[in-house]
Coordinates of C-alpha atoms in Angstrom, one line a residue:
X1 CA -17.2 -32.7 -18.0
X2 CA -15.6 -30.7 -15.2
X3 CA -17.2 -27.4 -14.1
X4 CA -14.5 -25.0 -16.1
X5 CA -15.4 -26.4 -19.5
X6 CA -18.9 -26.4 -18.7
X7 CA -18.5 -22.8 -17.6
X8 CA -16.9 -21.9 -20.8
X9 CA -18.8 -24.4 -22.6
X10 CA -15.9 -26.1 -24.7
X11 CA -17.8 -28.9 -25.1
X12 CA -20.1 -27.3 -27.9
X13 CA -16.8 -27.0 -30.1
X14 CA -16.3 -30.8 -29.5
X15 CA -19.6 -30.8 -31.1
X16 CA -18.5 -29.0 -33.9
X17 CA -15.4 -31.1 -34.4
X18 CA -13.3 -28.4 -32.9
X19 CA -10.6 -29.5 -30.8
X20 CA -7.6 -27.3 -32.1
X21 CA -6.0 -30.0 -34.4
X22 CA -3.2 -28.5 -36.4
X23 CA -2.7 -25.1 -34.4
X24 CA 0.2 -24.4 -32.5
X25 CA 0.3 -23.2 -28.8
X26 CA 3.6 -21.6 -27.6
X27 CA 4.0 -22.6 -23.7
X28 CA 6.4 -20.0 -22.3
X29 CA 6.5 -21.2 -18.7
X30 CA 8.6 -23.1 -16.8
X31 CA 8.6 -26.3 -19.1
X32 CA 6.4 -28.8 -19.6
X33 CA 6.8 -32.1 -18.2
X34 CA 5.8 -35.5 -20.2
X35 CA 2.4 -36.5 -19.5
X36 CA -0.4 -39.1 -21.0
X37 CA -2.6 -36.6 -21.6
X38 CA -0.2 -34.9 -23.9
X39 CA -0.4 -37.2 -26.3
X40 CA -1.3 -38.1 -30.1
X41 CA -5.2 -39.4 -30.6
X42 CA -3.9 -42.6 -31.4
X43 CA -1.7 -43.1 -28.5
X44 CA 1.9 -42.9 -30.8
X45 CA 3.4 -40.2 -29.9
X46 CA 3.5 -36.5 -28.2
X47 CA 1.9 -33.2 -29.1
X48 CA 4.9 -31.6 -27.3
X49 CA 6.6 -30.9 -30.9
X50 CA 9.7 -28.6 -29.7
X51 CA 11.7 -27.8 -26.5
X52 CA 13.6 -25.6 -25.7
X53 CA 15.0 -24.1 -22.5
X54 CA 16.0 -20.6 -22.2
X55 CA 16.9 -20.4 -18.3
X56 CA 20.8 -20.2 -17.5
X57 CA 22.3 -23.2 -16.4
X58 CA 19.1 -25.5 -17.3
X59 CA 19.8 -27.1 -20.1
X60 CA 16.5 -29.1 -20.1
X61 CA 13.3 -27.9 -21.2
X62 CA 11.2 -30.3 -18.1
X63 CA 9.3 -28.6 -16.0
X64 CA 10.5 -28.4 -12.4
X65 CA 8.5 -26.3 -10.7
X66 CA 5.4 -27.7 -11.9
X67 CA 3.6 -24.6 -13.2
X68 CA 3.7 -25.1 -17.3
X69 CA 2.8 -28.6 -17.2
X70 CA -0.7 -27.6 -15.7
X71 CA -0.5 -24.7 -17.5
X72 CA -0.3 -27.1 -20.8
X73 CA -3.0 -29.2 -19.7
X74 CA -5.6 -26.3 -19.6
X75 CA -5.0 -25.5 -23.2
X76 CA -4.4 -28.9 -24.7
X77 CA -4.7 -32.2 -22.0
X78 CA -6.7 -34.5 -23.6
X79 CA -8.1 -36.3 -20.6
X80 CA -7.0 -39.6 -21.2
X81 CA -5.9 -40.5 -17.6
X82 CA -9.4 -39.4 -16.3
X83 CA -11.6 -41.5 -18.6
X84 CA -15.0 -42.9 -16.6
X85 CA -16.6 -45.9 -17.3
X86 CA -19.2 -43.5 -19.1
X87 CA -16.4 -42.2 -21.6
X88 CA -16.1 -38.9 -20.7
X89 CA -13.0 -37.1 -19.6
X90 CA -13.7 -34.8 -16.5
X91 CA -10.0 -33.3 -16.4
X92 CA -10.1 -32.5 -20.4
X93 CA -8.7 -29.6 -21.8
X94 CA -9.8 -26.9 -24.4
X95 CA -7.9 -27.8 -27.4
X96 CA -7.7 -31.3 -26.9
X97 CA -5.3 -31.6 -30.2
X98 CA -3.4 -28.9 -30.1
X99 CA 0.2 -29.1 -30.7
X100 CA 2.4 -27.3 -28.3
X101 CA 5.7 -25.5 -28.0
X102 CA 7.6 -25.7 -25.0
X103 CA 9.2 -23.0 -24.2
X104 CA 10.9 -22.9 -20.3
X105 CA 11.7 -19.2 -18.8
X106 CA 10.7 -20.1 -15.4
X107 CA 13.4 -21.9 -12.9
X108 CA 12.4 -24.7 -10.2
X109 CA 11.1 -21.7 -8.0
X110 CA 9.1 -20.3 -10.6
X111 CA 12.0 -17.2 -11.0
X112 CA 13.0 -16.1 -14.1
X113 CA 13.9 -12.5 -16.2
X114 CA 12.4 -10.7 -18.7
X115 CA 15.8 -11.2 -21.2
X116 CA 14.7 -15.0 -20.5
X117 CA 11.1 -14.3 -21.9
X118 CA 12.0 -11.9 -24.3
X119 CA 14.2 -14.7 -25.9
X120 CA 11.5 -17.4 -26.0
X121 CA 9.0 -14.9 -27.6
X122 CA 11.7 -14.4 -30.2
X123 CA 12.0 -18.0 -31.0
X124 CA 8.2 -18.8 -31.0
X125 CA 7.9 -15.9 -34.0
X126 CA 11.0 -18.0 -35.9
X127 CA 9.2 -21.4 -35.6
X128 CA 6.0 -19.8 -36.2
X129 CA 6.0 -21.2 -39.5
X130 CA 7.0 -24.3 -38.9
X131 CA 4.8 -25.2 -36.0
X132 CA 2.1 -23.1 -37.0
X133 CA 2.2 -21.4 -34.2
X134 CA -0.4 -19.0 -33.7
X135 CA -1.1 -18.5 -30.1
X136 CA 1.6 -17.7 -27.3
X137 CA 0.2 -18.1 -23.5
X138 CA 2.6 -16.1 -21.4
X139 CA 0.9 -17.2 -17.4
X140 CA 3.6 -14.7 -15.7
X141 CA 4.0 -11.3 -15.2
X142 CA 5.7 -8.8 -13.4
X143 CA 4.8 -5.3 -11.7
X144 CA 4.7 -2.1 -14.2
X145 CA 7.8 0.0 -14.0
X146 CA 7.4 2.1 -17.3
X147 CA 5.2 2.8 -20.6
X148 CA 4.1 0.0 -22.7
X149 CA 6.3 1.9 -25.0
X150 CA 9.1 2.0 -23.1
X151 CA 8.9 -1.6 -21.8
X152 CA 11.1 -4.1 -23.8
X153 CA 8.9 -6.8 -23.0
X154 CA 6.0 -5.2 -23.9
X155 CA 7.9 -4.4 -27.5
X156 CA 8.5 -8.1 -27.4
X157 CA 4.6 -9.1 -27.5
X158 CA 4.0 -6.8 -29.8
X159 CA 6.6 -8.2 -32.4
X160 CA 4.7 -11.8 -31.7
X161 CA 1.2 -10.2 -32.1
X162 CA 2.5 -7.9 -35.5
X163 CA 3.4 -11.0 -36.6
X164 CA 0.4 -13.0 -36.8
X165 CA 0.1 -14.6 -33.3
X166 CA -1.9 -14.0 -30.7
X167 CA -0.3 -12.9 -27.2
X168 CA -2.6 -14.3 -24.3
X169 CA -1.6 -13.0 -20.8
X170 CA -2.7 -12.8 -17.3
X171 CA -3.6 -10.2 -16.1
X172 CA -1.9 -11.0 -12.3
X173 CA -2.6 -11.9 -8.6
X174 CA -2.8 -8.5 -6.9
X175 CA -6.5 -8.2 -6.5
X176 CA -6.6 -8.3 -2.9
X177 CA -3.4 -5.9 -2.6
X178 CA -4.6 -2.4 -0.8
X179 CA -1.1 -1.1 -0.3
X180 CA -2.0 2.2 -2.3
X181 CA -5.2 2.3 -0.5
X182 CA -7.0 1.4 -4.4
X183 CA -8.4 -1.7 -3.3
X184 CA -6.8 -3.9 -6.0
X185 CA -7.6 -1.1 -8.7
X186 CA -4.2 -0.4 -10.6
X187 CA -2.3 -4.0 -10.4
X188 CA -2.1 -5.5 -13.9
X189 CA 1.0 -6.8 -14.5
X190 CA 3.2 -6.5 -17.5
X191 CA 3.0 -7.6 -20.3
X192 CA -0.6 -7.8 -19.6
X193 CA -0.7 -3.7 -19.6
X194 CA 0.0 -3.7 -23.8
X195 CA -2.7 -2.4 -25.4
X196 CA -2.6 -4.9 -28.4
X197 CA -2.4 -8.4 -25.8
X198 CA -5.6 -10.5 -24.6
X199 CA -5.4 -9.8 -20.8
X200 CA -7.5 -12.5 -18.7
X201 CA -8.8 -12.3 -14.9
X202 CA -9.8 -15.4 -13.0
X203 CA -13.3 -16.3 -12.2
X204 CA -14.6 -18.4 -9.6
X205 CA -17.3 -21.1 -11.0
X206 CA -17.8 -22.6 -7.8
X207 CA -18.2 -25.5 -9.0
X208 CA -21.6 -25.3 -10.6
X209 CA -23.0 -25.2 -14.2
X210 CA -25.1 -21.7 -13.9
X211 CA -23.0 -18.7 -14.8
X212 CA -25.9 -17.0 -12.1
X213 CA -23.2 -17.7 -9.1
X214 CA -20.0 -17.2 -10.8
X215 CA -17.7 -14.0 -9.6
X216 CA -14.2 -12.3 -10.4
X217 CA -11.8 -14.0 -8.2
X218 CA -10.7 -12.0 -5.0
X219 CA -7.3 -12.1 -6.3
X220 CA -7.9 -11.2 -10.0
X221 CA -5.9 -8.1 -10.6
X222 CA -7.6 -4.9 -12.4
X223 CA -7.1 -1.6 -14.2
X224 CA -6.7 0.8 -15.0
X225 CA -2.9 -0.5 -16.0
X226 CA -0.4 1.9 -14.2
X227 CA 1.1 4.8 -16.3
X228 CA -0.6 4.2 -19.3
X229 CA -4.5 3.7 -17.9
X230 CA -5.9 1.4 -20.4
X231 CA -9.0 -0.7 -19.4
X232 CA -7.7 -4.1 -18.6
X233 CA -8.5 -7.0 -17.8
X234 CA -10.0 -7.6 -21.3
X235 CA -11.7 -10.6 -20.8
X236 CA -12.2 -13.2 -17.8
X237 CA -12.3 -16.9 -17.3
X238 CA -12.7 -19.9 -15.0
X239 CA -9.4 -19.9 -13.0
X240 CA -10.4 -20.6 -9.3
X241 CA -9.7 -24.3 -8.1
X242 CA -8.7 -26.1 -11.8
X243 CA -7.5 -29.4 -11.7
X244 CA -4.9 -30.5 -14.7
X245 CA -1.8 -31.8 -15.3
X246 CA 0.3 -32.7 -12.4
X247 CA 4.5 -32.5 -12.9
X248 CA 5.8 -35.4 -10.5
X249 CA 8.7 -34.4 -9.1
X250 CA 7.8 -30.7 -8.7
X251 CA 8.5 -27.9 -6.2
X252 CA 4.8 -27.0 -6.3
X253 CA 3.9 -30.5 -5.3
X254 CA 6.2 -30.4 -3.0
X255 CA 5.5 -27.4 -1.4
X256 CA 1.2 -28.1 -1.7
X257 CA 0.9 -31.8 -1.6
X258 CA -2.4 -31.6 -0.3
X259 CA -3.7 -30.3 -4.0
X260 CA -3.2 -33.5 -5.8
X261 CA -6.2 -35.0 -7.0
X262 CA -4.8 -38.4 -8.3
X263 CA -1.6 -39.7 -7.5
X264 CA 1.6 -38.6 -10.1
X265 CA -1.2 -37.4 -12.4
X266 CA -3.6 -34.4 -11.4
X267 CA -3.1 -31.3 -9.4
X268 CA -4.8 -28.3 -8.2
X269 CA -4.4 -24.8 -9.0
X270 CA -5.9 -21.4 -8.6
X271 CA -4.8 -17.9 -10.2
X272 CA -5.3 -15.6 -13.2
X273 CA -1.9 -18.3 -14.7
X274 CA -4.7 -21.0 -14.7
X275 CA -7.8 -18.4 -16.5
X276 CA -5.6 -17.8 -19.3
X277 CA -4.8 -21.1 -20.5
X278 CA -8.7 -21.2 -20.5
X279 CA -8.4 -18.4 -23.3
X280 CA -5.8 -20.0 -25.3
X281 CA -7.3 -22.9 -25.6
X282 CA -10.4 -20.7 -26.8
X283 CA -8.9 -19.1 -29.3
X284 CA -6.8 -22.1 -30.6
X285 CA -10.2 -23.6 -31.3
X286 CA -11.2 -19.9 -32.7
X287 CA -8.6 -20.1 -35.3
X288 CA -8.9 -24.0 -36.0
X289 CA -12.5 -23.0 -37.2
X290 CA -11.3 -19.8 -39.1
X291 CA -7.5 -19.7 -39.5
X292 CA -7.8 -16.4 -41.4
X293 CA -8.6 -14.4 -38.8
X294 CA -6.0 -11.9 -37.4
X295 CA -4.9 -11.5 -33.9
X296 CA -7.1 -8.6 -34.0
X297 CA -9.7 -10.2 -35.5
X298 CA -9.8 -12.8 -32.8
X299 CA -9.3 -10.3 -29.8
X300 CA -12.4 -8.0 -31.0
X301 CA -14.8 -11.0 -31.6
X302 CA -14.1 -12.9 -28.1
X303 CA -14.5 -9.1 -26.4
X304 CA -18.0 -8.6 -28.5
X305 CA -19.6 -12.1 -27.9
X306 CA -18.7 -12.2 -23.9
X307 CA -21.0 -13.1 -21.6
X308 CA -21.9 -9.6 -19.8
X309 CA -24.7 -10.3 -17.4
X310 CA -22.5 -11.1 -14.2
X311 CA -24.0 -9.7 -11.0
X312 CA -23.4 -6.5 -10.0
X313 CA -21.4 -7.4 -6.9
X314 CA -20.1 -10.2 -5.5
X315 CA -18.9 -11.2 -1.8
X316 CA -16.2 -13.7 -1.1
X317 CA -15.2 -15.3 2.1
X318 CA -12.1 -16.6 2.8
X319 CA -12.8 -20.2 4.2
X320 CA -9.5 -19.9 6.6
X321 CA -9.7 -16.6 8.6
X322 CA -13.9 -15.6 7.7
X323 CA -12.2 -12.4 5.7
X324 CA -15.0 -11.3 3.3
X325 CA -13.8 -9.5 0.4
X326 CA -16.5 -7.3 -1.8
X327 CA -16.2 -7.7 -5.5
X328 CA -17.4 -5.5 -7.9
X329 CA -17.9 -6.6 -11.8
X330 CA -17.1 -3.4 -13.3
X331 CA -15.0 -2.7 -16.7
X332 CA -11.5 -3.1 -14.9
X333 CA -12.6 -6.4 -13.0
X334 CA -14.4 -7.9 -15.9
X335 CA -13.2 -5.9 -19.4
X336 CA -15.2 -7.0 -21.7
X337 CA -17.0 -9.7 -20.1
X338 CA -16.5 -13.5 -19.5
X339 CA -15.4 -15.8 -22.2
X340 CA -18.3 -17.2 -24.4
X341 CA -16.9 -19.9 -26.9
X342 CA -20.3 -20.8 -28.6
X343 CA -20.8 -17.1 -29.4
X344 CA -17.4 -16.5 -30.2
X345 CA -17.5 -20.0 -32.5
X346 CA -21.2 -18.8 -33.8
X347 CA -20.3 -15.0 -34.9
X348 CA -19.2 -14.7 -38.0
X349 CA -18.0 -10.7 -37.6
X350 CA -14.8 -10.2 -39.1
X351 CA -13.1 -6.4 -37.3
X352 CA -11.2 -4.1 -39.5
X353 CA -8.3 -2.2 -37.7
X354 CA -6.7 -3.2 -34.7
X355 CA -8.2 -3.5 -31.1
X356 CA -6.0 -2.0 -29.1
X357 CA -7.6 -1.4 -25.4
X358 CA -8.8 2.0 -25.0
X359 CA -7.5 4.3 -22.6
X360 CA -9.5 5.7 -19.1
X361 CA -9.1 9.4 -19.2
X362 CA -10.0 11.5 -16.0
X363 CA -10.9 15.5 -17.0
X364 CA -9.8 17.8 -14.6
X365 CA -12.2 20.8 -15.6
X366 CA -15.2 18.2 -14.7
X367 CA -14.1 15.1 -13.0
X368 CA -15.8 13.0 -15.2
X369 CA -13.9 9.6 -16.7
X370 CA -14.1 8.6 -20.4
X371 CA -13.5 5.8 -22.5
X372 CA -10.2 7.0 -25.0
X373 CA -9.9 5.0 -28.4
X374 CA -7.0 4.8 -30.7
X375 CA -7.8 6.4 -34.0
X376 CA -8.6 4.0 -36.5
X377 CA -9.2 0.9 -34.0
X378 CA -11.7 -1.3 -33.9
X379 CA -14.1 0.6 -31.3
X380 CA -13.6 3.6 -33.7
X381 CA -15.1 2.5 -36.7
X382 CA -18.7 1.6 -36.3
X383 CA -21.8 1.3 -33.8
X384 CA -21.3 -2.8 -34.6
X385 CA -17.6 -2.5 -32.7
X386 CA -18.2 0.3 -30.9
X387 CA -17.5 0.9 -26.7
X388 CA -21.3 0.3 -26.0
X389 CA -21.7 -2.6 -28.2
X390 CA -18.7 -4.7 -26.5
X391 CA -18.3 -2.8 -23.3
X392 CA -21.9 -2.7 -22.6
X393 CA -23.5 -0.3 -20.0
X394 CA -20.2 -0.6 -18.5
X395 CA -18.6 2.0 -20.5
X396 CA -20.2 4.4 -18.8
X397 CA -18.3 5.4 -16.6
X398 CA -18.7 7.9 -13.4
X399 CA -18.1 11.5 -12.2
X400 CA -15.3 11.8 -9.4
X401 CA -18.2 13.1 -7.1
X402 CA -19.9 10.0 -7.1
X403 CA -16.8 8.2 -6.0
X404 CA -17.8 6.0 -3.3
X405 CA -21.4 7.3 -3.1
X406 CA -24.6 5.2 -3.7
X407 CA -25.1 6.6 -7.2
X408 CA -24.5 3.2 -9.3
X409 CA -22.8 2.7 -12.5
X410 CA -23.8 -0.4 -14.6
X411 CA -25.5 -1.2 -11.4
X412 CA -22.8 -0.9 -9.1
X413 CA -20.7 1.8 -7.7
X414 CA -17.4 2.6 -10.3
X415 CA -14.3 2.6 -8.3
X416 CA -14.9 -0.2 -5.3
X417 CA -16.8 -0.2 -2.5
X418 CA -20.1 1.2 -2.2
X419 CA -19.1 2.6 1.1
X420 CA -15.7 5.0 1.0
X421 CA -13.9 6.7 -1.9
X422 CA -11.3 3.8 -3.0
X423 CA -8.9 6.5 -5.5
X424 CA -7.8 9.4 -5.2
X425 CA -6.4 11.5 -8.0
X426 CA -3.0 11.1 -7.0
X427 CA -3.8 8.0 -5.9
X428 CA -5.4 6.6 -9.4
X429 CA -4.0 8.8 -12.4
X430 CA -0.3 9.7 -10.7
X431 CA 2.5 7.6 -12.1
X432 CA 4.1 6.8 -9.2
X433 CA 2.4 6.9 -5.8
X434 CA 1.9 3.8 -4.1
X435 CA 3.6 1.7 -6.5
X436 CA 3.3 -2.0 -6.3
X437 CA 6.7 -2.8 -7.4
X438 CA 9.3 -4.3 -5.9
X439 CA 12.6 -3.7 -8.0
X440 CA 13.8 -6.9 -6.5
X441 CA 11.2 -9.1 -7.7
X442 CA 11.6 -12.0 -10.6
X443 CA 9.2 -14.0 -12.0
X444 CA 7.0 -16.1 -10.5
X445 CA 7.8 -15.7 -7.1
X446 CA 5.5 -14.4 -4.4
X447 CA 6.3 -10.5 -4.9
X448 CA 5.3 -10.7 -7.9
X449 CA 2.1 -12.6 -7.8
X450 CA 1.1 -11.7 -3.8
X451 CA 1.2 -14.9 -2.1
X452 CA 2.0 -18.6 -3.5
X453 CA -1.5 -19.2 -1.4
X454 CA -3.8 -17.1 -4.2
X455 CA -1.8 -19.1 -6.7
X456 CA -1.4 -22.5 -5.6
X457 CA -3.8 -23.2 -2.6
X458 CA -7.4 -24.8 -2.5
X459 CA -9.9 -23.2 -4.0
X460 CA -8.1 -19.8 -3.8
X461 CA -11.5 -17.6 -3.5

């Protein structure tokens, strides 16, 4: 098996007879392209069961710019055109039987608009019944301009997740950005800043079975989420270097025809857009195994069984220019931890309330930074779902005076480097200084996500 699923160990579901057989996965992306490894078991037929395209002037629902089609392959390729002699199937996805829904937003640039999204997100809850849809991967984003409240797209995954499905979302490329002088601290994306969504950050495997070397991604954006401060990422997963489903003709291949693995077949990709997938392939087999469980349900019990022993700190080089970047695993790099599918498949917990993402509250009188929960959610209820239990030590957080200092906090300094004070009050809590956004901006495209390089290059770091 290839190093992701080992990372994530899918392969003990396989064991199980898990392989997301009968549970639908909304793909809202920028289509999804036929492919082999899209197919039935028995070779008649696709798991593609709808199409639809909801981007002006495109009529089809194919995927031209080559992003959904990979995206699919993550949650549901079945491997088929990388069979070894040996039988295995290195380029396999999570939920090898899944049935998906493809729903296109995304142009052949990878632009799109929220009314775009909003629409598909609409349509997946309508054919929800029909398709069983339970799980909608959104692998796009765009900068925070308002409130969660006030956000319509944010009210859009809300409607899908009050609805019985769960909203999986990434949590964005902006890791590296320092504009605001935070380091990367403060970039989720939206919809990834809704409380009730799964938000997933990237992890780099580097290619080996041990979870000892594995780090957050250089690029792997992290909270607090602007305006609102909730914790966020809420999980991580493998999305550094993942080779799936190629879309032949594409603008990605065109532009990065050095990332295909085999010809008209496999590709190359690197981003928080390929980590989530990861995730909703995860829960797909999650609600396979237990299709009573709640969106809720599902986001408490993957945040509780996560792997939390990642290293304390990390440092990345870039392999081009020698640039070292220093990566710190605390809650709003890592959340609640990395995805753990045996743990997740082995707990039989079942969360009363909802699990929101708490809120990071600064007091003024003392400096010191809490952990806020919604009244009546999950971490409100019990010691068993409680902060500690599925934060860890993480969810202790620091004073303001330690900011920077050598006093550690789950064994590494809070807000960034160990050596200088990365936020600032104004910096961190205000609601507008230093913003990321770019009211110009669409989907997919470079100002949203950084640079096409942390999304579509290599290895990505």
């Amino acid at each position: 098996l290839d190093y992701t699923t080992a990372a994530v160990a899918a392969q003990y579901a396989a064991q199980l007879g898990l392989t997301g057989k009968g549970v639908g996965v909304a793909i809202i992306d920028s289509g999804i392209s036929p492919h082999p490894d899209l197919g039935k078991a028995d070779g008649k037929g696709s798991r593609i069961v709808y199409s639809e395209s909801f981007v002006e002037g495109k009529p089809s629902a194919l995927d031209e710019f080559g992003h959904g089609t990979h995206v699919a392959g993550i949650v549901a390729g079945n491997g088929l055109r990388s069979r070894t002699p040996q039988g295995q199937f290195p380029f396999r996805g999570m939920a090898p039987e899944a049935q998906l829904i493809n729903l296109r937003v995304l142009d052949e640039n990878g632009r799109g608009y929220d009314s775009w999204v909003i629409r598909a997100i609409e349509r997946a809850i309508e054919l929800k019944d029909k398709f069983n849809i339970r799980v909608i991967n959104l692998s796009l984003g765009r900068p925070v301009w308002e409130s969660y409240v006030d956000d319509p797209l944010c009210q859009a995954v809300e409607k899908a997740w009050k609805a019985g499905i769960v909203v999986v979302v990434a949590a964005g490329n902006g890791g590296r950005d320092n504009s605001a002088g935070n380091y990367g601290y403060g970039t989720i994306y939206s919809p990834g800043n809704d409380p009730y969504v799964i938000t997933v950050g990237a992890v780099n495997t580097r290619r080996t079975f041990p979870l000892v070397d594995d780090s957050v991604t250089s690029y792997s954006s992290k909270g607090p989420t602007r305006i609102d401060l909730f914790v966020k990422p809420d999980l991580v997963a493998p999305g550094n270097g993942i080779v799936s489903l190629e879309a032949s003709p594409s603008t990605l291949l065109k532009w990065f025809p050095q990332n295909e693995v085999m010809a008209q077949t496999y590709f190359k990709l690197s981003g928080t857009s390929m980590a989530t997938p990861v995730v909703s392939g995860a829960v797909a087999l999650l609600l396979q195994q237990d299709p009573k469980l709640t969106p809720d349900q599902v986001k408490a019990r993957l945040m509780k069984t996560a792997y939390k022993d990642l290293v304390p700190f990390a440092t990345v080089v870039d392999p081009e220019t020698g640039q070292s970047f220093f990566i710190q695993h605390d809650i709003f790099t890592v959340g609640a931890g990395y995805l753990n599918i045996p743990a997740a498949l082995a707990s039989s917990e079942r969360a009363n309330g909802d699990a929101r993402s708490p809120r990071a509250v600064m007091d003024p009188s003392t400096g010191k930074v809490y952990l806020v929960v919604a009244p009546g959610s999950v971490w409100d209820t019990s010691a068993v779902w409680g902060s500690s239990a599925v934060w860890g030590s993480r969810v202790l957080l620091a004073t303001s005076s330690t900011l920077g200092s050598a006093e550690l906090w789950a064994g590494s300094a809070v807000w960034g480097s160990s050596s200088s004070v990365v936020w600032d009050q104004g910096a961190v809590w205000g609601t507008s200084t230093g913003s990321v956004s770019d009211t110009g901006a669409v989907w997919g495209t470079s100002a949203v996500w950084g640079s096409f390089k942390l999304l579509a290059t290599g290895d990505g770091f």
